[in-house]
mmCIF file of C-alpha atoms in Angstrom:
data_model
loop_
_atom_site.group_PDB
_atom_site.id
_atom_site.type_symbol
_atom_site.label_atom_id
_atom_site.label_comp_id
_atom_site.label_asym_id
_atom_site.label_seq_id
_atom_site.Cartn_x
_atom_site.Cartn_y
_atom_site.Cartn_z
ATOM 1 C CA MET U 1 -5.828 6.496 39.121
ATOM 2 C CA ARG U 2 -3.661 3.477 38.589
ATOM 3 C CA SER U 3 -4.133 1.356 35.517
ATOM 4 C CA LEU U 4 -6.502 -1.553 36.093
ATOM 5 C CA ARG U 5 -5.412 -5.008 35.034
ATOM 6 C CA ARG U 6 -8.849 -6.572 34.706
ATOM 7 C CA HIS U 7 -9.583 -10.204 35.535
ATOM 8 C CA PRO U 8 -12.246 -11.538 33.101
ATOM 9 C CA LEU U 9 -14.601 -12.450 35.948
ATOM 10 C CA LEU U 10 -14.255 -9.029 37.556
ATOM 11 C CA VAL U 11 -14.840 -6.893 34.467
ATOM 12 C CA PRO U 12 -18.488 -5.955 35.147
ATOM 13 C CA VAL U 13 -17.782 -5.094 38.779
ATOM 14 C CA LEU U 14 -14.657 -3.086 38.045
ATOM 15 C CA LEU U 15 -16.250 -1.238 35.146
ATOM 16 C CA CYS U 16 -19.116 -0.124 37.352
ATOM 17 C CA ALA U 17 -16.712 0.885 40.102
ATOM 18 C CA CYS U 18 -14.645 2.924 37.647
ATOM 19 C CA ALA U 19 -17.770 4.666 36.393
ATOM 20 C CA VAL U 20 -18.683 5.693 39.919
ATOM 21 C CA LEU U 21 -15.218 6.607 41.152
ATOM 22 C CA ALA U 22 -14.181 8.451 38.020
ATOM 23 C CA ALA U 23 -17.392 10.357 37.409
ATOM 24 C CA ARG U 24 -17.110 14.145 37.574
ATOM 25 C CA PRO U 25 -19.353 17.103 36.867
ATOM 26 C CA ALA U 26 -20.022 17.608 33.182
ATOM 27 C CA ASP U 27 -19.284 20.792 31.307
ATOM 28 C CA SER U 28 -22.723 20.735 29.673
ATOM 29 C CA ALA U 29 -26.166 19.539 30.623
ATOM 30 C CA ASP U 30 -26.164 16.416 28.469
ATOM 31 C CA ASP U 31 -22.533 15.427 29.059
ATOM 32 C CA ASN U 32 -23.005 13.288 32.115
ATOM 33 C CA VAL U 33 -20.222 10.758 31.640
ATOM 34 C CA GLY U 34 -16.958 10.486 33.492
ATOM 35 C CA LEU U 35 -13.366 10.497 32.350
ATOM 36 C CA ARG U 36 -10.833 7.998 33.655
ATOM 37 C CA LYS U 37 -7.230 9.128 33.822
ATOM 38 C CA ASP U 38 -5.815 5.631 33.409
ATOM 39 C CA GLY U 39 -5.475 5.549 29.630
ATOM 40 C CA ASP U 40 -3.165 2.747 28.571
ATOM 41 C CA PRO U 41 -1.419 3.784 25.351
ATOM 42 C CA GLY U 42 -0.424 0.184 24.586
ATOM 43 C CA ILE U 43 -2.970 -0.974 22.039
ATOM 44 C CA SER U 44 -3.703 2.524 20.693
ATOM 45 C CA ALA U 45 -0.013 3.151 20.096
ATOM 46 C CA GLN U 46 0.338 -0.330 18.597
ATOM 47 C CA VAL U 47 -2.469 0.354 16.142
ATOM 48 C CA ALA U 48 -0.927 3.719 15.268
ATOM 49 C CA ARG U 49 2.470 2.100 14.670
ATOM 50 C CA LEU U 50 0.899 -0.645 12.588
ATOM 51 C CA TYR U 51 -0.878 1.997 10.522
ATOM 52 C CA GLN U 52 2.492 3.596 9.845
ATOM 53 C CA ASP U 53 4.046 0.205 9.101
ATOM 54 C CA ALA U 54 1.168 -0.635 6.778
ATOM 55 C CA ALA U 55 1.592 2.688 4.991
ATOM 56 C CA LEU U 56 5.322 2.055 4.574
ATOM 57 C CA ALA U 57 4.675 -1.514 3.462
ATOM 58 C CA THR U 58 2.155 -0.260 0.937
ATOM 59 C CA GLN U 59 4.669 2.283 -0.361
ATOM 60 C CA ARG U 60 7.309 -0.429 -0.627
ATOM 61 C CA TYR U 61 4.787 -2.736 -2.286
ATOM 62 C CA GLU U 62 3.865 -0.079 -4.835
ATOM 63 C CA ALA U 63 7.522 0.787 -5.421
ATOM 64 C CA GLY U 64 8.276 -2.921 -5.793
ATOM 65 C CA ARG U 65 5.362 -3.314 -8.171
ATOM 66 C CA GLN U 66 6.685 -0.474 -10.326
ATOM 67 C CA GLU U 67 10.160 -1.981 -10.140
ATOM 68 C CA ALA U 68 8.661 -5.329 -11.111
ATOM 69 C CA GLU U 69 7.049 -3.731 -14.157
ATOM 70 C CA VAL U 70 10.458 -2.385 -15.188
ATOM 71 C CA GLN U 71 11.997 -5.821 -14.642
ATOM 72 C CA ARG U 72 9.142 -7.452 -16.500
ATOM 73 C CA ALA U 73 9.767 -5.180 -19.491
ATOM 74 C CA GLN U 74 13.459 -6.067 -19.294
ATOM 75 C CA VAL U 75 12.655 -9.774 -19.205
ATOM 76 C CA LEU U 76 10.368 -9.384 -22.202
ATOM 77 C CA ARG U 77 13.219 -7.670 -24.046
ATOM 78 C CA PHE U 78 15.387 -10.661 -23.118
ATOM 79 C CA GLU U 79 12.750 -12.983 -24.543
ATOM 80 C CA ALA U 80 12.579 -10.982 -27.776
ATOM 81 C CA LEU U 81 16.391 -11.060 -28.013
ATOM 82 C CA LEU U 82 16.380 -14.809 -27.463
ATOM 83 C CA ASP U 83 13.838 -15.311 -30.227
ATOM 84 C CA ARG U 84 15.945 -13.223 -32.599
ATOM 85 C CA GLU U 85 19.093 -15.158 -31.664
ATOM 86 C CA ARG U 86 17.332 -18.468 -32.203
ATOM 87 C CA ARG U 87 16.261 -17.356 -35.677
ATOM 88 C CA GLU U 88 19.816 -16.196 -36.465
ATOM 89 C CA ILE U 89 21.217 -19.554 -35.351
ATOM 90 C CA ALA U 90 18.702 -21.356 -37.573
ATOM 91 C CA VAL U 91 19.867 -19.210 -40.519
ATOM 92 C CA LEU U 92 23.516 -19.988 -39.686
ATOM 93 C CA HIS U 93 22.789 -23.694 -39.578
ATOM 94 C CA GLU U 94 21.061 -23.470 -42.938
ATOM 95 C CA GLU U 95 24.039 -21.554 -44.354
ATOM 96 C CA LEU U 96 26.437 -24.220 -43.089
ATOM 97 C CA GLY U 97 24.370 -26.891 -44.741
ATOM 98 C CA ARG U 98 24.325 -24.977 -48.020
ATOM 99 C CA ILE U 99 28.111 -24.507 -47.981
ATOM 100 C CA ALA U 100 28.698 -28.147 -47.137
ATOM 101 C CA ARG U 101 26.416 -29.320 -49.951
ATOM 102 C CA ALA U 102 28.097 -27.006 -52.472
ATOM 103 C CA GLN U 103 31.549 -28.155 -51.366
ATOM 104 C CA TYR U 104 30.531 -31.765 -51.779
ATOM 105 C CA ARG U 105 29.193 -31.163 -55.300
ATOM 106 C CA ASP U 106 32.379 -29.317 -56.353
ATOM 107 C CA GLY U 107 34.670 -32.118 -55.156
ATOM 108 C CA GLY U 108 35.712 -30.215 -52.119
ATOM 109 C CA GLY U 109 35.856 -33.485 -50.275
ATOM 110 C CA LEU U 110 38.898 -34.755 -52.331
ATOM 111 C CA PRO U 111 42.358 -34.493 -50.770
ATOM 112 C CA LEU U 112 44.668 -31.891 -52.335
ATOM 113 C CA THR U 113 47.115 -34.650 -53.613
ATOM 114 C CA ALA U 114 44.298 -36.374 -55.486
ATOM 115 C CA GLN U 115 43.190 -33.107 -57.020
ATOM 116 C CA ILE U 116 46.777 -32.435 -58.287
ATOM 117 C CA MET U 117 46.999 -35.907 -59.853
ATOM 118 C CA LEU U 118 43.613 -35.540 -61.578
ATOM 119 C CA ALA U 119 44.050 -31.955 -62.715
ATOM 120 C CA SER U 120 44.732 -31.335 -66.446
ATOM 121 C CA ASP U 121 45.751 -27.720 -65.955
ATOM 122 C CA THR U 122 47.918 -26.479 -63.065
ATOM 123 C CA SER U 123 46.579 -22.944 -63.237
ATOM 124 C CA GLU U 124 43.047 -24.272 -63.131
ATOM 125 C CA LEU U 125 44.033 -26.343 -60.138
ATOM 126 C CA MET U 126 45.384 -23.280 -58.326
ATOM 127 C CA ARG U 127 42.271 -21.295 -59.062
ATOM 128 C CA GLY U 128 40.160 -24.139 -57.747
ATOM 129 C CA GLU U 129 42.356 -24.410 -54.683
ATOM 130 C CA HIS U 130 41.931 -20.664 -54.026
ATOM 131 C CA VAL U 131 38.164 -20.973 -54.301
ATOM 132 C CA PHE U 132 38.277 -24.020 -52.043
ATOM 133 C CA SER U 133 40.339 -22.150 -49.433
ATOM 134 C CA ARG U 134 37.866 -19.310 -49.430
ATOM 135 C CA ARG U 135 34.991 -21.734 -49.018
ATOM 136 C CA THR U 136 36.825 -23.498 -46.183
ATOM 137 C CA ALA U 137 37.419 -20.177 -44.461
ATOM 138 C CA ALA U 138 33.752 -19.303 -44.946
ATOM 139 C CA VAL U 139 32.759 -22.612 -43.401
ATOM 140 C CA ASN U 140 35.080 -22.114 -40.443
ATOM 141 C CA ASN U 141 33.827 -18.565 -39.942
ATOM 142 C CA ALA U 142 30.233 -19.746 -40.138
ATOM 143 C CA VAL U 143 30.918 -22.501 -37.604
ATOM 144 C CA ASP U 144 32.636 -20.062 -35.220
ATOM 145 C CA LYS U 145 29.823 -17.563 -35.621
ATOM 146 C CA SER U 146 27.248 -20.246 -34.945
ATOM 147 C CA ARG U 147 29.080 -21.412 -31.822
ATOM 148 C CA ARG U 148 29.369 -17.835 -30.501
ATOM 149 C CA ALA U 149 25.688 -17.242 -31.163
ATOM 150 C CA GLU U 150 24.759 -20.461 -29.352
ATOM 151 C CA ALA U 151 26.939 -19.497 -26.366
ATOM 152 C CA ARG U 152 25.389 -16.031 -26.277
ATOM 153 C CA LEU U 153 21.932 -17.581 -26.492
ATOM 154 C CA ALA U 154 22.654 -19.884 -23.549
ATOM 155 C CA ALA U 155 23.963 -16.952 -21.463
ATOM 156 C CA ASP U 156 20.944 -14.797 -22.313
ATOM 157 C CA GLU U 157 18.574 -17.652 -21.490
ATOM 158 C CA ALA U 158 20.254 -17.941 -18.081
ATOM 159 C CA LYS U 159 19.900 -14.177 -17.540
ATOM 160 C CA ALA U 160 16.247 -14.283 -18.499
ATOM 161 C CA ALA U 161 15.554 -17.186 -16.142
ATOM 162 C CA ALA U 162 17.393 -15.425 -13.288
ATOM 163 C CA ALA U 163 15.455 -12.217 -13.948
ATOM 164 C CA TRP U 164 12.132 -14.065 -13.794
ATOM 165 C CA GLN U 165 13.139 -15.814 -10.560
ATOM 166 C CA LYS U 166 14.227 -12.528 -8.972
ATOM 167 C CA LEU U 167 11.003 -10.873 -10.049
ATOM 168 C CA GLU U 168 8.814 -13.643 -8.636
ATOM 169 C CA LYS U 169 10.782 -13.786 -5.370
ATOM 170 C CA ARG U 170 10.599 -10.030 -4.820
ATOM 171 C CA SER U 171 6.895 -9.924 -5.560
ATOM 172 C CA ALA U 172 6.240 -12.796 -3.147
ATOM 173 C CA GLU U 173 8.302 -11.145 -0.378
ATOM 174 C CA LEU U 174 6.479 -7.819 -0.699
ATOM 175 C CA ALA U 175 3.070 -9.479 -0.791
ATOM 176 C CA ALA U 176 3.902 -11.548 2.313
ATOM 177 C CA LEU U 177 5.162 -8.476 4.194
ATOM 178 C CA LYS U 178 2.043 -6.495 3.353
ATOM 179 C CA GLN U 179 -0.273 -9.369 4.293
ATOM 180 C CA ASP U 180 1.496 -9.953 7.621
ATOM 181 C CA ILE U 181 1.197 -6.309 8.669
ATOM 182 C CA GLU U 182 -2.432 -6.131 7.559
ATOM 183 C CA GLN U 183 -3.295 -9.230 9.598
ATOM 184 C CA LYS U 184 -1.603 -7.813 12.702
ATOM 185 C CA LEU U 185 -3.321 -4.485 12.153
ATOM 186 C CA GLU U 186 -6.756 -6.078 11.809
ATOM 187 C CA ALA U 187 -6.293 -8.019 15.056
ATOM 188 C CA ALA U 188 -5.090 -4.898 16.881
ATOM 189 C CA ARG U 189 -8.006 -2.862 15.516
ATOM 190 C CA TRP U 190 -10.584 -5.145 17.109
ATOM 191 C CA GLN U 191 -8.647 -5.284 20.353
ATOM 192 C CA LEU U 192 -8.747 -1.483 20.403
ATOM 193 C CA GLN U 193 -12.470 -1.545 19.629
ATOM 194 C CA GLY U 194 -13.010 -3.992 22.492
ATOM 195 C CA GLN U 195 -11.506 -1.457 24.887
ATOM 196 C CA ALA U 196 -13.736 1.243 23.403
ATOM 197 C CA ASP U 197 -16.853 -0.881 23.857
ATOM 198 C CA ALA U 198 -15.898 -1.509 27.491
ATOM 199 C CA SER U 199 -15.466 2.227 28.059
ATOM 200 C CA VAL U 200 -18.855 2.987 26.499
ATOM 201 C CA ALA U 201 -20.518 0.275 28.566
ATOM 202 C CA ALA U 202 -18.998 1.795 31.713
ATOM 203 C CA GLY U 203 -19.778 5.343 30.612
ATOM 204 C CA ALA U 204 -16.213 6.346 31.477
ATOM 205 C CA CYS U 205 -13.593 7.203 28.868
ATOM 206 C CA ARG U 206 -10.014 6.132 29.203
ATOM 207 C CA GLY U 207 -7.583 8.997 29.528
ATOM 208 C CA ALA U 208 -6.124 10.620 26.434
ATOM 209 C CA VAL U 209 -3.631 8.457 24.591
ATOM 210 C CA ARG U 210 -0.847 10.650 23.220
ATOM 211 C CA LEU U 211 -0.047 9.455 19.724
ATOM 212 C CA ASP U 212 2.718 10.508 17.380
ATOM 213 C CA GLN U 213 1.699 13.471 15.283
ATOM 214 C CA PRO U 214 2.180 13.729 11.494
ATOM 215 C CA GLN U 215 5.680 14.837 10.566
ATOM 216 C CA GLN U 216 4.382 17.481 8.177
ATOM 217 C CA ALA U 217 2.068 20.151 9.473
ATOM 218 C CA THR U 218 -1.148 20.896 7.588
ATOM 219 C CA ALA U 219 -0.451 23.445 4.855
ATOM 220 C CA GLY U 220 -3.676 25.411 5.339
ATOM 221 C CA ALA U 221 -5.789 26.602 8.236
ATOM 222 C CA TRP U 222 -8.237 23.719 7.736
ATOM 223 C CA ALA U 223 -7.914 19.996 7.076
ATOM 224 C CA THR U 224 -10.008 16.903 6.439
ATOM 225 C CA PRO U 225 -10.934 14.899 9.554
ATOM 226 C CA VAL U 226 -9.240 11.804 8.079
ATOM 227 C CA GLN U 227 -6.628 11.615 5.340
ATOM 228 C CA ALA U 228 -7.842 8.603 3.352
ATOM 229 C CA TYR U 229 -11.535 7.802 3.220
ATOM 230 C CA GLU U 230 -14.699 7.018 1.310
ATOM 231 C CA LEU U 231 -17.745 9.170 1.886
ATOM 232 C CA SER U 232 -20.776 7.212 3.028
ATOM 233 C CA ALA U 233 -23.958 8.590 4.624
ATOM 234 C CA GLY U 234 -24.293 12.303 3.943
ATOM 235 C CA PHE U 235 -25.940 15.177 5.731
ATOM 236 C CA GLY U 236 -29.745 15.069 5.674
ATOM 237 C CA SER U 237 -29.998 11.529 4.319
ATOM 238 C CA GLY U 238 -32.827 9.387 5.638
ATOM 239 C CA GLY U 239 -32.833 5.909 7.068
ATOM 240 C CA SER U 240 -34.055 3.687 9.867
ATOM 241 C CA ARG U 241 -30.889 4.278 11.878
ATOM 242 C CA TRP U 242 -31.761 7.927 12.621
ATOM 243 C CA ALA U 243 -34.793 9.369 14.364
ATOM 244 C CA ASN U 244 -35.151 12.143 11.779
ATOM 245 C CA ARG U 245 -32.350 12.864 9.295
ATOM 246 C CA HIS U 246 -28.618 12.205 9.340
ATOM 247 C CA THR U 247 -26.953 15.133 11.077
ATOM 248 C CA GLY U 248 -23.422 14.807 9.744
ATOM 249 C CA GLN U 249 -21.124 13.364 7.105
ATOM 250 C CA ASP U 250 -19.820 9.826 7.550
ATOM 251 C CA PHE U 251 -16.326 8.820 6.470
ATOM 252 C CA ALA U 252 -15.953 5.082 5.862
ATOM 253 C CA VAL U 253 -12.564 4.237 7.400
ATOM 254 C CA PRO U 254 -11.198 1.188 9.259
ATOM 255 C CA ILE U 255 -11.014 1.022 13.038
ATOM 256 C CA GLY U 256 -7.965 2.832 14.384
ATOM 257 C CA THR U 257 -7.660 5.356 11.554
ATOM 258 C CA PRO U 258 -6.073 8.571 12.895
ATOM 259 C CA VAL U 259 -8.716 11.303 13.261
ATOM 260 C CA GLN U 260 -7.575 14.914 12.857
ATOM 261 C CA ALA U 261 -8.885 18.229 14.095
ATOM 262 C CA VAL U 262 -10.167 20.057 11.027
ATOM 263 C CA GLY U 263 -9.065 23.421 12.398
ATOM 264 C CA ALA U 264 -7.597 25.264 15.362
ATOM 265 C CA GLY U 265 -9.749 25.339 18.466
ATOM 266 C CA ARG U 266 -10.388 24.070 21.976
ATOM 267 C CA VAL U 267 -11.742 20.700 23.053
ATOM 268 C CA VAL U 268 -15.023 21.336 24.861
ATOM 269 C CA ARG U 269 -16.187 17.757 25.234
ATOM 270 C CA VAL U 270 -14.712 14.267 25.509
ATOM 271 C CA SER U 271 -17.407 11.766 26.379
ATOM 272 C CA CYS U 272 -18.356 8.102 26.220
ATOM 273 C CA GLY U 273 -21.757 6.463 26.098
ATOM 274 C CA GLY U 274 -24.959 7.229 24.283
ATOM 275 C CA PRO U 275 -25.696 6.889 20.571
ATOM 276 C CA PHE U 276 -22.430 8.585 19.525
ATOM 277 C CA GLY U 277 -20.250 6.254 21.604
ATOM 278 C CA ILE U 278 -16.902 7.899 22.199
ATOM 279 C CA GLU U 279 -16.989 11.470 20.873
ATOM 280 C CA ILE U 280 -14.992 14.688 20.829
ATOM 281 C CA VAL U 281 -16.401 18.184 20.284
ATOM 282 C CA ILE U 282 -14.095 21.101 19.397
ATOM 283 C CA GLU U 283 -14.959 24.791 19.462
ATOM 284 C CA HIS U 284 -13.477 26.864 16.615
ATOM 285 C CA PRO U 285 -13.176 30.620 16.107
ATOM 286 C CA GLY U 286 -16.325 32.069 14.540
ATOM 287 C CA ASP U 287 -18.688 30.208 16.892
ATOM 288 C CA TYR U 288 -18.586 26.882 15.056
ATOM 289 C CA TYR U 289 -18.159 23.460 16.638
ATOM 290 C CA THR U 290 -17.059 20.166 15.114
ATOM 291 C CA GLN U 291 -17.939 16.740 16.446
ATOM 292 C CA TYR U 292 -16.019 13.481 15.883
ATOM 293 C CA ALA U 293 -18.050 10.430 16.920
ATOM 294 C CA HIS U 294 -18.036 6.607 17.136
ATOM 295 C CA LEU U 295 -14.324 6.736 18.049
ATOM 296 C CA ALA U 296 -12.244 3.858 19.399
ATOM 297 C CA ALA U 297 -9.829 6.078 21.360
ATOM 298 C CA VAL U 298 -9.212 9.734 22.176
ATOM 299 C CA GLY U 299 -5.897 11.560 22.039
ATOM 300 C CA VAL U 300 -6.817 14.875 23.683
ATOM 301 C CA ASP U 301 -8.249 16.040 26.989
ATOM 302 C CA GLN U 302 -11.183 18.325 27.584
ATOM 303 C CA GLY U 303 -10.039 21.963 27.639
ATOM 304 C CA GLU U 304 -6.992 21.278 25.471
ATOM 305 C CA SER U 305 -6.125 23.491 22.488
ATOM 306 C CA VAL U 306 -5.611 21.832 19.105
ATOM 307 C CA VAL U 307 -4.188 22.853 15.742
ATOM 308 C CA PRO U 308 -5.280 21.921 12.204
ATOM 309 C CA GLY U 309 -4.323 18.369 11.287
ATOM 310 C CA GLN U 310 -3.523 17.353 14.871
ATOM 311 C CA VAL U 311 -4.383 13.728 15.623
ATOM 312 C CA ILE U 312 -7.094 13.849 18.287
ATOM 313 C CA GLY U 313 -8.180 10.209 18.332
ATOM 314 C CA GLN U 314 -8.746 7.014 16.405
ATOM 315 C CA SER U 315 -11.862 6.011 14.516
ATOM 316 C CA GLY U 316 -13.982 3.055 15.533
ATOM 317 C CA THR U 317 -17.533 1.783 15.689
ATOM 318 C CA SER U 318 -18.610 2.627 19.232
ATOM 319 C CA GLY U 319 -22.146 3.606 20.183
ATOM 320 C CA ASN U 320 -25.038 3.333 17.734
ATOM 321 C CA SER U 321 -22.912 2.318 14.757
ATOM 322 C CA THR U 322 -23.426 -0.363 12.123
ATOM 323 C CA GLY U 323 -19.774 -0.525 11.090
ATOM 324 C CA PRO U 324 -16.407 1.224 11.315
ATOM 325 C CA HIS U 325 -16.617 4.873 10.293
ATOM 326 C CA LEU U 326 -16.139 8.428 11.517
ATOM 327 C CA HIS U 327 -19.280 10.484 12.079
ATOM 328 C CA PHE U 328 -18.341 14.152 11.563
ATOM 329 C CA GLU U 329 -20.600 17.104 12.306
ATOM 330 C CA VAL U 330 -20.356 20.886 12.098
ATOM 331 C CA ARG U 331 -22.599 22.712 14.564
ATOM 332 C CA VAL U 332 -23.413 26.265 15.585
ATOM 333 C CA THR U 333 -23.632 25.141 19.227
ATOM 334 C CA PRO U 334 -21.935 22.262 21.024
ATOM 335 C CA GLU U 335 -25.246 20.440 21.250
ATOM 336 C CA LEU U 336 -26.973 17.947 18.998
ATOM 337 C CA GLY U 337 -29.623 19.495 16.782
ATOM 338 C CA SER U 338 -27.661 22.542 15.619
ATOM 339 C CA ALA U 339 -25.772 20.865 12.784
ATOM 340 C CA VAL U 340 -25.108 22.333 9.328
ATOM 341 C CA ASP U 341 -23.980 20.473 6.216
ATOM 342 C CA PRO U 342 -20.243 19.876 6.734
ATOM 343 C CA VAL U 343 -19.386 19.325 3.050
ATOM 344 C CA PRO U 344 -19.990 22.905 1.802
ATOM 345 C CA TRP U 345 -18.747 24.215 5.158
ATOM 346 C CA LEU U 346 -15.355 22.574 4.611
ATOM 347 C CA ALA U 347 -15.333 23.461 0.913
ATOM 348 C CA ALA U 348 -15.793 27.133 1.794
ATOM 349 C CA ARG U 349 -12.620 26.806 3.888
ATOM 350 C CA GLY U 350 -10.563 25.311 1.083
ATOM 351 C CA VAL U 351 -11.140 21.655 1.984
ATOM 352 C CA PRO U 352 -13.270 19.982 -0.714
ATOM 353 C CA LEU U 353 -14.341 16.412 -0.015
ATOM 354 C CA GLY U 354 -14.551 13.719 -2.624
#
């Protein structure tokens, strides 16, 4: 079917038409929703790219932050050096004053001709002149040393100021880059969720959106359904949102987070509508099934084989959901009501959650 470019006023009509035209027999008794083959990868791919950009920006931000800490330590060393140089210059100035005062008391200010005329003993005069020459040399050396120290201080102050400016500029650039990507990602997330809500309302899923797969394959035979997460509602927990008890483990993740197959298997259901919204069910060896629900987009087709860690969709908040998260179940049949606690199930397969 060709991609539909919906006019806002025609959305309800076209959605109903798509649900009718695209409907097909279900593979199970309760899977009575259709599957449209007109999946537009645009926004899904954009969200996926922005996720990658955000990850890279975060890495650069963290690397820049660590670099900034190194630069900050360097600047602090500059400041300590400047303080030491300022104290040394103060000591030099005090020494110059002491020498000048001593020279004045000893008659060092008299011209050499006057000292010869007033001297009673030539040898005493020569000894005095030798002492005077040494004092003069000491004064000159002290003056030169003070001037060099002041020049070095000025250069170090300039270096310290430049280092602070570079540090502040780099930090501002990284923060702006990260914020810009995060804002674009947030806008794209809700655009993706809008498409998901339209699909659920029509009861017809968009076709699979083929997303880039992780560069590194999963090391083991099993994987977590999402890479970065916070655990929220657990298996068996109670609440007004569920008729009886919670039948899975929820992973609190933003809309558009890549969702992975936890193990090798075959996709036995891709459906839209109902309390789970957009969902995928995978059959695994050993007669176990895993369900991934409240999705915003799917990346696999029914009947397709998957491998551990393969991206099969993107998380969302479709169906009966109070906020963005992935609802994950492990079942002994493909149907609701046969769930087991997924946390120890994954742990027994070398995938602890926490």
